[in-house]
Short mmCIF file of C-alpha atoms in Angstrom, two decimals:
data_model
loop_
_atom_site.label_atom_id
_atom_site.label_comp_id
_atom_site.label_asym_id
_atom_site.label_seq_id
_atom_site.Cartn_x
_atom_site.Cartn_y
_atom_site.Cartn_z
CA MET S 1 -6.21 8.73 3.44
CA SER S 2 -10.02 8.73 2.76
CA SER S 3 -9.95 12.41 2.68
CA THR S 4 -6.91 12.51 -0.28
CA PRO S 5 -9.42 12.99 -3.19
CA ALA S 6 -10.82 16.02 -1.32
CA LEU S 7 -7.73 17.45 -0.07
CA ALA S 8 -6.22 17.07 -3.63
CA GLU S 9 -9.28 19.00 -5.01
CA LEU S 10 -9.39 21.77 -2.30
CA TYR S 11 -5.36 22.15 -3.16
CA ALA S 12 -6.15 22.96 -6.44
CA GLU S 13 -9.27 24.92 -5.70
CA VAL S 14 -6.56 27.12 -3.54
CA GLN S 15 -4.43 27.58 -6.32
CA LEU S 16 -6.52 28.62 -8.47
CA PHE S 17 -8.35 31.33 -6.56
CA TYR S 18 -4.76 32.89 -5.36
CA ALA S 19 -3.94 32.75 -9.05
CA ARG S 20 -7.05 34.85 -9.64
CA GLN S 21 -6.83 37.32 -6.68
CA MET S 22 -3.60 38.07 -7.14
CA GLN S 23 -3.76 38.48 -10.87
CA GLY S 24 -6.34 40.86 -10.06
CA LEU S 25 -4.57 42.79 -7.68
CA ASP S 26 -1.21 43.05 -10.09
CA SER S 27 -3.90 44.51 -12.87
CA GLY S 28 -4.76 47.16 -10.38
CA LYS S 29 -8.05 45.80 -9.75
CA LEU S 30 -8.54 46.71 -6.13
CA GLU S 31 -12.31 46.48 -5.63
CA ALA S 32 -12.06 43.23 -6.98
CA TYR S 33 -9.32 42.50 -4.64
CA ALA S 34 -11.60 43.60 -1.76
CA ASP S 35 -14.28 41.49 -2.67
CA THR S 36 -12.03 38.10 -2.25
CA PHE S 37 -12.17 38.88 1.60
CA THR S 38 -15.22 38.45 3.72
CA GLU S 39 -17.25 41.70 4.76
CA ASP S 40 -15.77 41.03 8.15
CA ALA S 41 -11.92 40.12 7.36
CA GLU S 42 -8.99 41.26 8.51
CA PHE S 43 -6.12 42.09 6.54
CA SER S 44 -2.35 42.97 7.95
CA HIS S 45 -0.08 43.50 4.91
CA THR S 46 2.83 45.91 6.18
CA PRO S 47 4.90 45.24 9.59
CA GLY S 48 3.98 48.38 11.76
CA ARG S 49 1.01 49.28 9.72
CA GLU S 50 -2.69 48.70 11.36
CA PRO S 51 -4.38 45.54 10.10
CA ALA S 52 -7.35 46.94 8.07
CA ARG S 53 -11.19 45.32 9.01
CA THR S 54 -14.20 44.93 6.84
CA ARG S 55 -14.29 44.64 3.29
CA ALA S 56 -14.72 48.61 2.85
CA GLY S 57 -11.94 49.05 5.80
CA ILE S 58 -9.30 46.88 3.20
CA LEU S 59 -10.68 48.54 0.30
CA ALA S 60 -9.99 51.91 1.55
CA ASP S 61 -6.90 51.08 3.11
CA LEU S 62 -5.45 49.46 -0.20
CA GLU S 63 -6.50 52.90 -2.32
CA ASP S 64 -4.53 54.58 0.41
CA PHE S 65 -1.64 52.29 0.18
CA HIS S 66 -1.62 52.17 -3.57
CA LYS S 67 -1.31 55.82 -3.72
CA ARG S 68 2.55 55.40 -3.23
CA PHE S 69 2.87 53.73 -6.73
CA GLU S 70 0.37 56.33 -8.57
CA ASP S 71 3.94 58.30 -10.15
CA ASP S 72 5.67 55.05 -10.46
CA PRO S 73 5.63 53.17 -13.70
CA LEU S 74 6.01 50.12 -11.88
CA ARG S 75 4.49 46.66 -12.62
CA ARG S 76 4.20 44.29 -9.13
CA ARG S 77 3.96 40.69 -9.81
CA HIS S 78 2.78 38.59 -6.77
CA TRP S 79 4.00 34.78 -6.76
CA PHE S 80 2.43 32.43 -4.26
CA ASN S 81 3.91 29.08 -3.93
CA MET S 82 4.34 26.33 -1.25
CA ILE S 83 1.06 26.22 -0.18
CA ASP S 84 0.51 24.37 3.02
CA ILE S 85 -3.55 23.93 3.45
CA ASP S 86 -5.20 22.43 6.54
CA PRO S 87 -8.76 21.95 6.81
CA GLN S 88 -10.51 22.72 10.03
CA PRO S 89 -13.39 21.19 11.53
CA ASP S 90 -15.36 24.28 11.24
CA GLY S 91 -15.00 24.34 7.79
CA THR S 92 -12.29 27.33 7.33
CA ILE S 93 -9.23 26.46 5.73
CA ILE S 94 -5.79 27.62 7.43
CA SER S 95 -3.34 28.21 4.45
CA VAL S 96 0.23 29.07 4.87
CA CYS S 97 2.10 29.71 1.61
CA TYR S 98 5.30 31.47 0.66
CA ALA S 99 5.35 34.74 -1.66
CA LEU S 100 7.56 36.98 -3.66
CA VAL S 101 6.77 40.38 -4.53
CA VAL S 102 8.69 40.62 -8.03
CA LYS S 103 8.89 44.59 -9.12
CA ILE S 104 9.67 45.44 -12.57
CA ARG S 105 10.56 48.86 -13.69
CA PRO S 106 11.23 49.73 -17.23
CA GLY S 107 14.69 49.30 -18.50
CA LYS S 108 15.39 47.28 -15.57
CA ALA S 109 16.15 43.74 -14.90
CA PRO S 110 12.85 42.08 -12.23
CA GLU S 111 14.03 42.36 -8.88
CA ILE S 112 12.86 40.13 -5.99
CA ALA S 113 11.64 42.79 -3.55
CA ALA S 114 10.17 40.93 -0.64
CA SER S 115 9.99 37.36 0.18
CA CYS S 116 6.76 36.79 2.86
CA VAL S 117 5.18 34.07 4.29
CA VAL S 118 1.11 34.33 4.06
CA HIS S 119 -1.08 33.51 6.54
CA ASP S 120 -4.50 32.66 5.63
CA VAL S 121 -7.86 31.65 7.00
CA LEU S 122 -9.76 31.07 4.00
CA THR S 123 -13.93 29.90 4.17
CA ARG S 124 -16.67 29.49 1.64
CA ALA S 125 -19.39 31.49 0.94
CA GLY S 126 -21.75 30.37 -1.97
CA GLY S 127 -19.22 27.99 -2.91
CA GLU S 128 -16.71 30.27 -3.44
CA LEU S 129 -13.53 30.53 -1.18
CA LEU S 130 -13.03 33.81 0.49
CA ASN S 131 -10.21 35.18 2.92
CA LYS S 132 -11.49 35.55 6.19
CA SER S 133 -7.95 36.85 7.31
CA ARG S 134 -4.76 37.45 6.00
CA ARG S 135 -1.54 38.49 7.92
CA VAL S 136 1.66 38.48 5.66
CA GLU S 137 4.88 37.92 7.63
CA TYR S 138 7.90 39.65 5.76
CA ASP S 139 11.31 37.80 5.85
CA PRO S 140 13.69 37.93 7.88
CA ALA S 141 11.40 37.02 10.66
CA LEU S 142 14.51 35.46 12.70
CA MET D 1 -6.56 8.93 -20.21
CA SER D 2 -8.54 6.67 -17.66
CA SER D 3 -5.36 7.42 -15.27
CA THR D 4 -5.83 11.41 -15.37
CA PRO D 5 -8.51 11.68 -12.01
CA ALA D 6 -5.40 9.56 -10.34
CA LEU D 7 -2.96 11.55 -11.45
CA ALA D 8 -4.39 14.82 -10.73
CA GLU D 9 -4.68 13.82 -7.06
CA LEU D 10 -1.43 12.62 -6.57
CA TYR D 11 -0.41 15.61 -8.24
CA ALA D 12 -1.63 17.84 -5.61
CA GLU D 13 -0.40 15.55 -2.96
CA VAL D 14 3.33 15.94 -4.30
CA GLN D 15 2.98 19.59 -4.22
CA LEU D 16 1.59 19.54 -0.61
CA PHE D 17 4.21 17.23 0.51
CA TYR D 18 6.86 19.58 -0.63
CA ALA D 19 5.14 22.31 0.68
CA ARG D 20 5.31 21.30 4.30
CA GLN D 21 8.41 19.35 3.92
CA MET D 22 10.46 22.42 2.64
CA GLN D 23 8.21 24.82 4.93
CA GLY D 24 9.80 22.64 7.84
CA LEU D 25 13.22 22.83 6.87
CA ASP D 26 13.34 26.50 6.12
CA SER D 27 11.87 26.52 9.56
CA GLY D 28 15.14 24.85 11.00
CA LYS D 29 13.01 21.92 11.64
CA LEU D 30 15.72 19.34 10.93
CA GLU D 31 14.65 15.78 12.68
CA ALA D 32 11.17 16.85 10.74
CA TYR D 33 12.76 17.33 7.41
CA ALA D 34 14.98 13.94 7.98
CA ASP D 35 11.48 11.98 9.09
CA THR D 36 9.89 12.89 5.25
CA PHE D 37 12.82 10.18 3.99
CA THR D 38 12.29 6.43 4.11
CA GLU D 39 14.87 4.65 6.96
CA ASP D 40 17.36 3.62 4.29
CA ALA D 41 16.58 6.84 1.98
CA GLU D 42 20.04 8.54 0.29
CA PHE D 43 20.04 12.10 0.09
CA SER D 44 22.55 13.92 -2.12
CA HIS D 45 22.37 17.80 -1.87
CA THR D 46 25.62 19.42 -2.41
CA PRO D 47 27.83 19.05 -5.44
CA GLY D 48 31.44 17.30 -4.28
CA ARG D 49 30.01 16.10 -0.80
CA GLU D 50 29.48 12.71 -0.23
CA PRO D 51 25.35 11.51 -0.23
CA ALA D 52 24.17 11.04 2.99
CA ARG D 53 22.29 7.71 3.86
CA THR D 54 19.87 6.46 6.40
CA ARG D 55 17.48 8.42 8.06
CA ALA D 56 19.98 8.85 10.87
CA GLY D 57 22.83 9.60 8.29
CA ILE D 58 20.48 12.38 6.62
CA LEU D 59 19.80 13.91 10.15
CA ALA D 60 23.65 13.81 10.98
CA ASP D 61 24.85 15.18 7.64
CA LEU D 62 22.12 18.26 7.72
CA GLU D 63 22.95 19.29 11.34
CA ASP D 64 26.72 19.26 10.42
CA PHE D 65 25.76 21.25 7.07
CA HIS D 66 23.63 23.48 8.84
CA LYS D 67 26.64 24.45 11.54
CA ARG D 68 27.81 27.07 8.66
CA PHE D 69 24.32 29.17 9.17
CA GLU D 70 24.50 29.38 12.90
CA ASP D 71 26.27 32.86 13.39
CA ASP D 72 24.46 34.21 10.37
CA PRO D 73 21.22 35.96 10.60
CA LEU D 74 19.83 34.11 7.28
CA ARG D 75 16.66 33.25 6.23
CA ARG D 76 16.44 30.49 3.23
CA ARG D 77 13.34 29.79 1.63
CA HIS D 78 13.19 26.95 -0.79
CA TRP D 79 10.73 27.38 -3.59
CA PHE D 80 10.02 23.64 -5.68
CA ASN D 81 7.77 23.96 -9.27
CA MET D 82 7.50 23.07 -12.25
CA ILE D 83 6.88 19.51 -10.88
CA ASP D 84 7.03 16.62 -13.17
CA ILE D 85 5.70 13.07 -11.99
CA ASP D 86 5.75 10.06 -13.36
CA PRO D 87 4.29 6.88 -11.55
CA GLN D 88 6.27 3.84 -11.72
CA PRO D 89 4.75 -0.02 -11.89
CA ASP D 90 6.59 -0.95 -8.48
CA GLY D 91 4.22 2.07 -6.63
CA THR D 92 7.23 4.77 -6.68
CA ILE D 93 7.23 7.87 -7.79
CA ILE D 94 9.76 9.65 -10.09
CA SER D 95 9.50 13.39 -9.32
CA VAL D 96 11.37 16.12 -11.33
CA CYS D 97 11.24 19.39 -10.14
CA TYR D 98 12.63 22.78 -10.29
CA ALA D 99 14.05 24.78 -7.19
CA LEU D 100 15.24 28.19 -6.45
CA VAL D 101 16.73 28.72 -2.98
CA VAL D 102 15.90 32.13 -2.15
CA LYS D 103 17.96 33.78 0.55
CA ILE D 104 17.07 37.00 3.05
CA ARG D 105 19.35 38.91 5.30
CA PRO D 106 18.27 41.96 7.28
CA GLY D 107 18.31 45.15 5.54
CA LYS D 108 18.91 43.45 2.10
CA ALA D 109 16.93 42.16 -0.91
CA PRO D 110 16.17 38.91 -1.05
CA GLU D 111 18.70 37.15 -3.46
CA ILE D 112 18.30 34.08 -5.43
CA ALA D 113 21.44 32.30 -4.32
CA ALA D 114 20.95 29.28 -6.56
CA SER D 115 18.89 27.08 -9.18
CA CYS D 116 18.70 23.30 -8.76
CA VAL D 117 16.83 21.03 -10.53
CA VAL D 118 15.64 18.15 -7.86
CA HIS D 119 15.39 14.62 -8.59
CA ASP D 120 13.27 12.61 -6.06
CA VAL D 121 11.98 8.90 -5.59
CA LEU D 122 8.95 9.26 -3.73
CA THR D 123 7.24 6.10 -2.02
CA ARG D 124 4.45 5.83 0.06
CA ALA D 125 4.71 4.46 3.76
CA GLY D 126 1.20 4.07 5.86
CA GLY D 127 -0.49 6.26 3.59
CA GLU D 128 1.79 9.38 3.43
CA LEU D 129 4.61 10.33 0.63
CA LEU D 130 8.04 9.66 1.90
CA ASN D 131 11.78 10.57 -0.14
CA LYS D 132 13.34 7.35 -1.07
CA SER D 133 15.82 9.36 -2.69
CA ARG D 134 16.62 12.91 -3.28
CA ARG D 135 19.57 14.43 -5.63
CA VAL D 136 19.87 17.72 -5.93
CA GLU D 137 21.40 19.20 -8.99
CA TYR D 138 22.95 22.79 -9.37
CA ASP D 139 22.99 24.84 -12.40
CA PRO D 140 24.61 25.25 -14.48
CA ALA D 141 25.14 21.65 -15.58
CA LEU D 142 26.31 22.66 -18.78
CA MET C 1 -19.78 24.20 -7.95
CA SER C 2 -20.63 20.93 -9.55
CA SER C 3 -18.02 21.54 -11.93
CA THR C 4 -14.93 21.61 -9.07
CA PRO C 5 -13.70 17.93 -9.36
CA ALA C 6 -13.48 18.11 -13.17
CA LEU C 7 -11.72 21.74 -13.07
CA ALA C 8 -9.32 20.77 -9.92
CA GLU C 9 -8.35 17.75 -12.16
CA LEU C 10 -7.90 19.97 -15.20
CA TYR C 11 -5.70 22.24 -13.12
CA ALA C 12 -2.87 19.53 -12.22
CA GLU C 13 -3.16 18.39 -15.67
CA VAL C 14 -2.34 21.70 -17.06
CA GLN C 15 0.81 22.37 -14.09
CA LEU C 16 1.98 18.99 -15.78
CA PHE C 17 1.48 19.51 -19.09
CA TYR C 18 4.04 22.94 -18.32
CA ALA C 19 6.00 21.18 -16.33
CA ARG C 20 6.97 19.03 -18.93
CA GLN C 21 6.78 21.48 -21.85
CA MET C 22 8.78 23.72 -20.24
CA GLN C 23 11.45 21.19 -18.76
CA GLY C 24 11.81 19.83 -22.44
CA LEU C 25 12.45 23.74 -23.55
CA ASP C 26 15.07 24.50 -21.15
CA SER C 27 17.00 21.12 -21.91
CA GLY C 28 17.09 22.40 -25.70
CA LYS C 29 14.31 19.69 -26.94
CA LEU C 30 13.52 22.06 -29.44
CA GLU C 31 11.36 20.06 -31.62
CA ALA C 32 9.59 18.48 -28.70
CA TYR C 33 8.26 21.51 -27.36
CA ALA C 34 7.62 22.37 -31.08
CA ASP C 35 5.39 19.26 -30.77
CA THR C 36 3.56 20.54 -27.63
CA PHE C 37 1.49 22.96 -29.90
CA THR C 38 -0.97 21.91 -32.50
CA GLU C 39 -0.08 21.71 -36.30
CA ASP C 40 -2.07 25.47 -36.85
CA ALA C 41 -0.73 27.02 -33.74
CA GLU C 42 0.34 30.26 -33.55
CA PHE C 43 2.83 31.64 -31.14
CA SER C 44 4.01 34.82 -30.38
CA HIS C 45 6.97 34.71 -27.71
CA THR C 46 9.09 38.12 -28.26
CA PRO C 47 8.13 41.63 -28.86
CA GLY C 48 8.53 43.08 -32.44
CA ARG C 49 8.86 39.48 -33.90
CA GLU C 50 6.32 38.25 -36.27
CA PRO C 51 4.38 35.36 -34.45
CA ALA C 52 5.56 31.84 -35.69
CA ARG C 53 2.59 29.83 -37.47
CA THR C 54 2.10 26.24 -37.69
CA ARG C 55 4.25 23.32 -36.03
CA ALA C 56 7.05 23.47 -38.54
CA GLY C 57 6.99 27.39 -38.51
CA ILE C 58 7.48 27.38 -34.65
CA LEU C 59 10.12 24.77 -34.67
CA ALA C 60 12.15 26.74 -37.45
CA ASP C 61 11.74 30.08 -35.42
CA LEU C 62 13.05 28.30 -32.46
CA GLU C 63 16.04 27.14 -33.82
CA ASP C 64 16.61 30.59 -35.53
CA PHE C 65 15.91 32.09 -32.00
CA HIS C 66 18.02 29.55 -29.96
CA LYS C 67 21.16 30.35 -32.23
CA ARG C 68 21.76 33.23 -29.82
CA PHE C 69 22.60 31.02 -27.29
CA GLU C 70 24.88 28.86 -28.98
CA ASP C 71 28.26 30.28 -27.70
CA ASP C 72 26.89 31.13 -24.29
CA PRO C 73 27.14 28.63 -21.65
CA LEU C 74 23.75 30.00 -20.19
CA ARG C 75 21.12 27.67 -18.78
CA ARG C 76 17.56 28.97 -18.94
CA ARG C 77 14.96 27.86 -16.30
CA HIS C 78 11.19 29.25 -17.21
CA TRP C 79 8.93 29.13 -14.09
CA PHE C 80 5.37 29.45 -14.95
CA ASN C 81 3.13 29.96 -11.89
CA MET C 82 -0.41 31.52 -10.61
CA ILE C 83 -1.92 29.85 -13.65
CA ASP C 84 -5.30 31.18 -14.16
CA ILE C 85 -7.85 28.36 -16.31
CA ASP C 86 -10.92 29.17 -17.67
CA PRO C 87 -12.73 26.25 -19.79
CA GLN C 88 -14.26 27.04 -22.82
CA PRO C 89 -17.64 25.78 -24.32
CA ASP C 90 -15.83 24.69 -27.19
CA GLY C 91 -13.80 22.49 -25.68
CA THR C 92 -10.36 24.85 -25.16
CA ILE C 93 -9.11 26.17 -22.20
CA ILE C 94 -7.80 29.59 -21.72
CA SER C 95 -5.06 29.61 -19.86
CA VAL C 96 -3.26 32.51 -18.24
CA CYS C 97 0.00 32.50 -16.31
CA TYR C 98 2.98 34.16 -14.53
CA ALA C 99 6.20 33.30 -16.02
CA LEU C 100 9.71 34.27 -15.02
CA VAL C 101 13.10 33.46 -17.08
CA VAL C 102 15.69 32.81 -14.81
CA LYS C 103 19.71 32.59 -16.25
CA ILE C 104 22.06 31.28 -14.84
CA ARG C 105 26.00 31.47 -15.98
CA PRO C 106 29.00 29.70 -14.25
CA GLY C 107 30.12 31.43 -11.24
CA LYS C 108 27.36 33.83 -11.12
CA ALA C 109 24.59 34.23 -9.13
CA PRO C 110 20.87 33.42 -10.81
CA GLU C 111 19.19 36.24 -12.56
CA ILE C 112 15.69 36.78 -13.03
CA ALA C 113 15.92 37.87 -16.71
CA ALA C 114 12.16 38.70 -17.36
CA SER C 115 8.54 38.38 -15.72
CA CYS C 116 6.02 37.68 -18.44
CA VAL C 117 2.32 36.89 -18.56
CA VAL C 118 1.70 34.13 -20.70
CA HIS C 119 -1.43 34.00 -22.50
CA ASP C 120 -2.42 30.44 -23.60
CA VAL C 121 -5.33 28.54 -25.61
CA LEU C 122 -5.15 24.93 -24.88
CA THR C 123 -6.79 22.06 -26.68
CA ARG C 124 -7.22 18.47 -26.25
CA ALA C 125 -6.03 16.20 -29.04
CA GLY C 126 -6.08 12.11 -28.48
CA GLY C 127 -6.22 12.90 -24.64
CA GLU C 128 -3.04 15.04 -24.48
CA LEU C 129 -2.87 18.77 -23.84
CA LEU C 130 -1.59 20.86 -27.02
CA ASN C 131 -1.13 24.64 -27.57
CA LYS C 132 -3.65 26.19 -29.72
CA SER C 133 -1.60 29.59 -29.01
CA ARG C 134 0.70 31.16 -27.19
CA ARG C 135 1.19 34.52 -26.84
CA VAL C 136 4.04 35.91 -24.21
CA GLU C 137 3.65 39.67 -23.03
CA TYR C 138 6.66 41.12 -21.39
CA ASP C 139 6.55 43.21 -17.90
CA PRO C 140 6.29 45.94 -17.76
CA ALA C 141 3.00 46.32 -20.03
CA LEU C 142 2.00 49.35 -18.58
#
């Protein structure tokens, strides 16, 4: 496996990318989150909701979606783990990982609000990873 | 720590191995899961149940064990994390990690069904990691 | 990103450090846990409680804090994930990660007792990572 050192390096890079991306989202930095997508990205995060397209479209969609949390003293934490990456010949990286959405409200125990599988296509621009697409699949999908 | 680069590389490789192994199991690919063990492996996954031995024995045991899920619209997600690895002089790798079994049923919030400590001995065959043994210890073990 | 190989290596090293550190704490090895801090470290783990200072002070504080678990057949598991690291010019590493405290009691399903953000400053001594400081922030912090 001559590709192992490069794959190990990429693996850590993807983990770090997810940590920063989702810590930012959980801090309510919607614009910074939108900036982790390519200009022409597609983002499908909720079943039955039309995917958002382009970075501007993703930001608009997020701002609309997050209105539901405005009067809710809710902290959300997105946990990504069990990441499987598969580098493609064209330089993109297919990444499939598990996600838990943990919700915390004052005076209550944290609850796992959702279990998901995240299907990403990542790409590199200026040395940095970006999401070319993201599709979030909710359990149960049986 | 001259061993750090190699250890870091191995660490990512183990994480990727676990991600693929458990995503496969959670997708119901029992044969693919059995193939992540060596031919002579031993797998002890449930307290009070005799360990399964050999790859064929592990597959048979899994098929028997999974019958209980047949009429149950249940999605299971295995989360491995907090992985401690310890490469041995004989080339095997002792790996001890935490595991959560998340169960999801239609119309219900995900629940943490179990918290475990997974004790693995990993080995390399043809460049790929395989489980030489796996022992799953359920909390509480106090 | 010429720094990527070193960053990837450091990332794996931090993950391994956390795995060993918290597996040790969850096994009740308070002295070993205190030894993962520098002699002059500061550790703030509970809101409204004065931070513990120096390694000896951290150990004394932990022994006091853990008295509450003495008559409680409780197993705690600390999950650290979504780790963001930021190496500093002075050689220290700022690390911010998510943490879940999972509590398990006999005959009950595991429960998520707390969701936290851990703010660490790590440093290197004799090749090994140590906590120069740790501040645990509990959700919700809104």
